[in-house]
Amino acid sequence: MIKFFLMVNKQGQTRLSRYYEHMEIRKRTMLEAEVIKNCLSRSKDQCSFIEYKDFKLVYRQYAALFVVVGINETENEMAVYELIHNFVEVLDKYFSRVDCSHNVSSDNEEWNLIPAAQECTVKFTSIVFI
Amino acid sequence: MALTIVSQIFPREMIPAVLPLIEDKLQHSKEIIRRKAVQALYKFYLIAPNQVQHIHDKFQKALCDRDVGVMAASLHIYLQMAKENAAGYKDLTGSFVTILKQVVGGKLPIDFNYHSVPAPWLQIQLLRILGLLGKDDPRTSELMYDVLDESLRRAEINHNITYAILFECVQTIYAIHPKSELLEKAAKCIGKFVLSSKINLKYLGLKALTYVIQQDPNLALQHQMTIIECLDHPDPIIKRETLELLYRITNGQNVIVIVQKMLDYLKQSKEEYTIISLVGKIAELAEKYAPDNEWFIQTMNAVFSVGGDVAYPDIPNNFLRLLAEGFDDGKEDEQLRLYAVQSYLALLEEEDAFYPQKFLQVMSWVLGEYSSLVTDVDPEIILTRLHRLLKKTFVTSETKAWIMAAVTKIASRTSCSKTVDKLIQEFSTSLDTCMRQYAFELKHLCEDKVLMRSLLPFDASCNDIVVDASLSFLDGFVAEGLGHGAAPYKPHHQRQEEKLSQEKALNFEPYGLSFASSMSPSGFAGRQSPTGLSFGSDTSGNSAETGHKETNSLKLDGVKKLWGKEGYLPKKENRTGKEGEPLTVPCSSSLLAGHVADPPVSHSDQVASLSEEEKEKQQLASTLFVGLGSNAGVSLMGKGDMATQKFRRKSKINETQNYEEASDIQNSTASSLVPLLDTLPSSKEGHERDEHTRLRKASLCSSDTWEDNSALGKPQSLKKPELDNKLSDSRLSSSSLFADSNIEIFHPSPSAQCESASKTLLTPSLPGELAELPHSEVVELCQSDDLALHLCKVWTNDSLLLIMFVSNKNTSALNAVNLMFEKAEHFQILESPAYHFAVIEAQSVEHCQQCVQMDKICTQGILSGSINYQSEMETRLEFSVILSLLDFIRPMEMTTEDFGKLWLSLSNDVKQNLKMSSSQDSFSAALNTLQQKLKLHIVDIIGNEGILACQLLPSVPCLLHCRIHAGMLALWFRSPCSALPDSLLYQCQKVMEES
């Protein structure tokens, strides 16, 4: 089960977030801050899976952008790892060259983007987001 | 878009309102809409599984959808459902395997490829489902071997995603029934992972290894070196995973090294969550495998000093209990305690050391309890150290209470101490009431040393220590309890009790007394309680009582068992005798019994006069009572139960009496049978008793059983035609009884039975009295070369009986046949779930019956079990029985007023509109279908509204209000149980769709 999906830049600003389980807004910001701190503290040659509290984080870095997915015990880390890549590929295709070094999208676009991206992820692979 | 939103934000209560709309969308022509609908339903399933139960077959349709997306979406639902109940979806294994084969074989549109791997996430999903389905089930696993092999082979391209698939494959292979070839391949895969230079893969490999190691520890040996390397890996995550792996393979020999590694990691880690889980694991390992005392104490010290305050409270508790209770060896205990005291003293010597509160508490307890074991240290020194602790600011008041308790204990053993006096002075003026209380207590105690010693008896003998432990535990907690005494939510009387106990504590004498009586068993219970003292004495009183009760019930059990053994044989003999002629007298007599006795008094009389073997028959009789006794059904049933219980106690007396009377009754048998129909009450009793004697005789002289049976059977069978003629009336009325409630009845036609009997001996048929009741057809559950198992469900008015027939197909007798039901989530088997046949004769059929109740409501559930027997070797057959909710639903008769009252008192309601098909255009026709198919009772029909009632056995009512409106049937259920209306609604929908 995927718990949440985050896109965060190196400065620690959340660019996009999507929660699949209810969580209070205040807690979200706290969680996001901690998650990005965790990810930033790791070097390239370290493993891209982190245990965090009672769930796991799977992250992938694209230039200055981190994509972080929170999953629970039952999920296959590697599959999620690849899913992130797939997601980014799809973004790339749809928005013709997403500039990874910059912000993915403005706030407005943010909310439209995820469903759209979901659609195409689904189209190309299978549904992992529900 | 609307569907997406529905699936994301929908509250539970609104599901029924939109459910039909979404169901319609499942047939939509556009794939994406269908897929979204399935997703929405999945979401609903997660929220409220009961409400979407009725569309399971539609999920199946979705699974077979042309569009892969829709199919994939439905997999999520199946994964979830398989997790909850794997047995229910075994039949779909074939389809899942086919789908996976197609996916792996690249039959999907190219769109679904990801880096030239076909639909990897879909594969993973399927593998997971297969793993769940194939768990411990050789037959289902058989189907999967090929496709698993195929997936392993296909996934040999070097890409991350294929590794993910491989990982899932490995998990599945180890989850299902093992096959050596596949295991080998999987092990090779794991090796590849672990040895890989890519860090992510290594992680995956370790995870797989951790999973696999539980089944096959040898695999760890192969990768020993890699594991050691991983332990020193710079990445803490890898280390963590390796520790997890080590934790699983810990044993007595390697525990020191492994725990050392874990402690190292523990000291480095800062995150609270990791610490908690790690501390728990270390403590568990240390307790389980500790090689010697010294090591154990040191490990626990390390654990407490690092993770003391965040760890679960039961870790220090367990530790203390271990110290207090000790092992088998007294000497070792002493050493352990001695060492503990020494190490704590050493720890406390350091002036400025900071320890977690929990650790301090543990220390002070141990010092207070066992410090006298250390002879070379002056108690004064210990006291000063404790005193110093008390003054520290970081110590919480709870810990202070612990320390004070320790001081009191030590003080009782020293003659006079300056430190104690100083302490008393200091804390008598303390702002903390709890501390002040303690100081005063101590002061009083010090003034009277004799009392103090009797109150805190300590001589280091091991025998007393256990008692002493319970005392001191309570001691500490009394103080705490008093400290918390002002808690506002405590009831008044409890607080008063507490006050009383407080006074007692100052009075000393009752204090000591109550402890003396509470002793060790209640000691540990008492220590959990905030009202320590009073609770302690209470439990002691209670425990004495329960103990008393226990011995009582034990005796009873003994009697019962004896009965069971005795009653067992004759019952079987009796059965076989009866099976030849299915419609013999006993059945009609029990039917008669049902008809006759209206007043419950005579009922219970009759029950009392029956013997244990007759119990089931009597149960049937009592069910008939219920039917006749009209609306007070439930309470009557209750009485029946009580009667049987009473009877059990009496049974022993009955036995002897009956035996004495046996000859008399035998004589009177013939005469009592003649007037059977005229004077029903007496004849019934006579007859019952006659049966009873027969059985009694049979058990007493088992060798003569057959003669006896036939001899006694003769007069009966002579009367039989006569009886049958006259009984036909009563039987008619008995069947009309059921016609009333419209349960489908399979009337066994005598001729048919004769036919089947002549055709083959082995076709099981119901014994007479059961055949009269509504029952299902006899179905085969499983069979082997030696025996076959058949099942027949019998719906009595107050229970569901499963009649299991075991037929021996061999030419020789089968010995020691055991029938066992496994524990099921939803069902409960009354009496024992096992049944034992000592011998089943060649070519014959034996049967037994089990009464089943539904514990948790579900529309359909599976009760599985196994039968094993001894032929040439021990053989075991597994079977499963599908039980549906309808098996447990019975009509509930009531008046319209009662309905009204009950309706208002029930809270859980569910409403739903159903479309009426053309065939059931009239309202009454629709109601009739409900009545017939669902065993509902129509209470009243007024215009276009109707009310129906039914009950889930044993006595959960469910009321239904229906109204017809413009071709729609509006159903409104109410019941005290929340899941029942949902499930019934599903049944209604099914029934209405079918008709």
mmCIF file with all atom_site columns, C-alpha atoms in Angstrom, chain B residues 538-558 649:
data_model
loop_
_atom_site.group_PDB
_atom_site.id
_atom_site.type_symbol
_atom_site.label_atom_id
_atom_site.label_alt_id
_atom_site.label_comp_id
_atom_site.label_asym_id
_atom_site.label_entity_id
_atom_site.label_seq_id
_atom_site.pdbx_PDB_ins_code
_atom_site.Cartn_x
_atom_site.Cartn_y
_atom_site.Cartn_z
_atom_site.occupancy
_atom_site.B_iso_or_equiv
_atom_site.pdbx_formal_charge
_atom_site.auth_seq_id
_atom_site.auth_comp_id
_atom_site.auth_asym_id
_atom_site.auth_atom_id
_atom_site.pdbx_PDB_model_num
ATOM 1  C CA . ASP B 1 538 ? -10.082 -8.746  47.158 1.00 0.00 ? 538 ASP B CA 1
ATOM 2  C CA . THR B 1 539 ? -8.357  -10.943 44.689 1.00 0.00 ? 539 THR B CA 1
ATOM 3  C CA . SER B 1 540 ? -7.236  -13.259 47.371 1.00 0.00 ? 540 SER B CA 1
ATOM 4  C CA . GLY B 1 541 ? -10.821 -13.689 48.434 1.00 0.00 ? 541 GLY B CA 1
ATOM 5  C CA . ASN B 1 542 ? -11.892 -14.167 44.893 1.00 0.00 ? 542 ASN B CA 1
ATOM 6  C CA . SER B 1 543 ? -9.176  -16.537 44.030 1.00 0.00 ? 543 SER B CA 1
ATOM 7  C CA . ALA B 1 544 ? -10.093 -18.732 46.920 1.00 0.00 ? 544 ALA B CA 1
ATOM 8  C CA . GLU B 1 545 ? -13.605 -18.714 45.646 1.00 0.00 ? 545 GLU B CA 1
ATOM 9  C CA . THR B 1 546 ? -12.707 -19.409 42.090 1.00 0.00 ? 546 THR B CA 1
ATOM 10 C CA . GLY B 1 547 ? -10.448 -22.117 43.246 1.00 0.00 ? 547 GLY B CA 1
ATOM 11 C CA . HIS B 1 548 ? -13.326 -23.648 45.016 1.00 0.00 ? 548 HIS B CA 1
ATOM 12 C CA . LYS B 1 549 ? -15.485 -23.342 41.986 1.00 0.00 ? 549 LYS B CA 1
ATOM 13 C CA . GLU B 1 550 ? -12.871 -24.841 39.856 1.00 0.00 ? 550 GLU B CA 1
ATOM 14 C CA . THR B 1 551 ? -12.685 -27.952 41.879 1.00 0.00 ? 551 THR B CA 1
ATOM 15 C CA . ASN B 1 552 ? -16.415 -28.180 41.654 1.00 0.00 ? 552 ASN B CA 1
ATOM 16 C CA . SER B 1 553 ? -16.527 -27.852 37.960 1.00 0.00 ? 553 SER B CA 1
ATOM 17 C CA . LEU B 1 554 ? -13.676 -30.236 37.630 1.00 0.00 ? 554 LEU B CA 1
ATOM 18 C CA . LYS B 1 555 ? -15.642 -32.881 39.360 1.00 0.00 ? 555 LYS B CA 1
ATOM 19 C CA . LEU B 1 556 ? -18.534 -32.249 37.101 1.00 0.00 ? 556 LEU B CA 1
ATOM 20 C CA . ASP B 1 557 ? -16.343 -32.530 34.102 1.00 0.00 ? 557 ASP B CA 1
ATOM 21 C CA . GLY B 1 558 ? -15.172 -35.854 35.251 1.00 0.00 ? 558 GLY B CA 1
ATOM 22 C CA . ARG B 1 649 ? -25.675 -32.979 37.182 1.00 0.00 ? 649 ARG B CA 1
#
